[in-house]
Amino acid sequence: MSASQRPLPRLAQVLGYAGLIPFIALAAMTFAWSPADQAMATFALRAYAVTIVSFLGAIHWGLAMRQPQANTVLLWWGITPSLVAWVSLLVAPTAGSLILAATLWLCFVVDRRVYPQFGLQAWLGMRLVLTTVASASCVIASGLL
């Protein structure tokens, strides 16, 4: 069985889906509390999304390090999501939340191109679900829904 056909490790699935709990809980809290509490929940969600986006970029550094000659495109892309995510914390909450939602999707689109080159396409199904829920949570936190 090739790496692309092998099922994902159970722990990776559990941790990946558990990582959605803060997104879902904080998005729900943006509806439930006072305006001050809503602002805090929105900020907490954005801060969590920044860490996740940074993690998604860092995966590309790990892939580049597996190669004898470091792939400069992977290295440059690896820092891009974290820089965009950082900027999302410097702008208004609505814009920042939408930037993070878009960045999550951009990471997924890039990964759809890169992962197959490393035999990692089996991860894309889970990534699609994670990206959908995480980005939807960011849109909810933006207050536009």
XYZ file of C-alpha atoms in Angstrom:
145
model
C 0.000 0.000 0.000
C 1.474 3.352 -1.012
C 1.780 6.258 1.422
C -1.039 8.071 -0.379
C -3.407 5.109 0.148
C -2.483 4.426 3.767
C -5.095 5.555 6.302
C -4.159 8.555 8.403
C -2.799 7.802 11.854
C -5.663 7.697 14.350
C -3.942 10.138 16.705
C -3.507 12.656 13.872
C -7.221 12.435 13.132
C -8.201 12.825 16.783
C -5.875 15.796 17.287
C -6.881 17.396 13.990
C -10.594 17.241 14.683
C -10.116 18.180 18.350
C -8.333 21.270 17.062
C -11.710 22.441 15.766
C -13.150 22.690 19.278
C -11.705 26.170 19.957
C -12.896 27.392 16.548
C -16.447 26.149 17.087
C -16.688 27.164 20.746
C -15.284 30.653 20.212
C -17.434 31.264 17.127
C -20.497 30.300 19.178
C -19.395 32.608 21.993
C -19.384 35.569 19.629
C -23.201 35.280 19.621
C -23.830 34.494 23.248
C -22.187 37.138 25.400
C -22.111 40.858 26.041
C -20.369 43.072 23.457
C -17.176 43.106 25.551
C -17.237 39.319 25.840
C -17.981 38.990 22.127
C -14.927 41.118 21.358
C -12.784 38.924 23.612
C -14.118 35.728 21.993
C -13.434 37.176 18.545
C -9.886 38.096 19.530
C -9.306 34.653 21.072
C -10.562 32.970 17.899
C -8.330 35.164 15.738
C -5.308 34.438 17.951
C -5.980 30.703 17.724
C -6.413 30.932 13.949
C -3.055 32.719 13.717
C -1.363 29.782 15.451
C -3.053 27.274 13.140
C -2.166 29.245 9.999
C 1.441 29.489 11.210
C 1.474 25.720 11.759
C 0.200 25.136 8.221
C 3.054 27.212 6.831
C 5.605 25.455 9.019
C 4.661 22.108 7.486
C 6.319 23.341 4.295
C 9.584 23.954 6.123
C 9.413 20.354 7.312
C 8.881 19.179 3.741
C 11.781 21.316 2.499
C 14.061 19.898 5.185
C 13.380 16.367 3.923
C 15.100 17.195 0.645
C 18.888 17.154 0.225
C 18.727 20.574 -1.465
C 16.245 22.836 0.335
C 13.401 23.924 -1.940
C 13.396 27.717 -1.761
C 9.751 27.943 -2.870
C 8.690 25.767 0.070
C 10.788 27.841 2.445
C 9.354 31.144 1.208
C 5.808 29.802 1.272
C 6.438 28.389 4.750
C 6.812 31.881 6.228
C 4.089 33.550 4.183
C 1.015 32.307 6.101
C 2.424 33.383 9.465
C 3.227 36.873 8.158
C -0.247 37.287 6.666
C -1.769 35.964 9.895
C 0.261 38.440 11.937
C -1.063 41.299 9.795
C -4.592 40.017 10.467
C -4.095 40.880 14.137
C -3.112 44.454 13.273
C -6.306 45.349 11.414
C -9.930 45.691 12.517
C -11.491 42.466 13.849
C -13.869 42.018 10.907
C -11.119 42.409 8.326
C -8.709 40.312 10.379
C -11.177 37.452 10.690
C -11.834 37.494 6.946
C -8.101 37.608 6.170
C -7.633 34.523 8.333
C -10.519 32.690 6.639
C -9.034 33.465 3.227
C -5.537 32.478 4.367
C -6.794 29.112 5.607
C -8.229 28.471 2.136
C -5.083 29.701 0.422
C -3.045 27.269 2.525
C -5.369 24.454 1.482
C -5.082 25.359 -2.215
C -1.281 25.425 -1.998
C -1.253 22.140 -0.094
C -3.415 20.502 -2.769
C -0.581 21.220 -5.190
C 2.327 20.400 -2.874
C 1.178 17.390 -0.842
C 0.920 14.991 -3.817
C 4.573 15.707 -4.648
C 5.443 14.201 -1.261
C 2.876 11.373 -1.312
C 0.708 13.167 1.244
C -2.549 13.478 -0.686
C -4.312 11.190 1.814
C -4.231 14.101 4.273
C -6.214 16.391 1.995
C -9.636 14.948 2.838
C -9.222 15.716 6.514
C -7.643 19.072 5.668
C -10.712 19.994 3.605
C -13.007 19.396 6.578
C -10.681 21.210 8.983
C -10.291 24.155 6.604
C -14.037 24.415 6.004
C -14.942 24.474 9.699
C -12.041 26.726 10.736
C -12.665 29.263 7.985
C -16.430 29.243 8.600
C -15.703 29.970 12.262
C -13.555 32.932 11.232
C -16.337 34.250 8.998
C -18.837 33.883 11.849
C -16.450 35.744 14.158
C -16.169 38.523 11.583
C -19.752 39.443 12.412
C -20.842 39.414 8.782
C -23.207 36.481 9.295
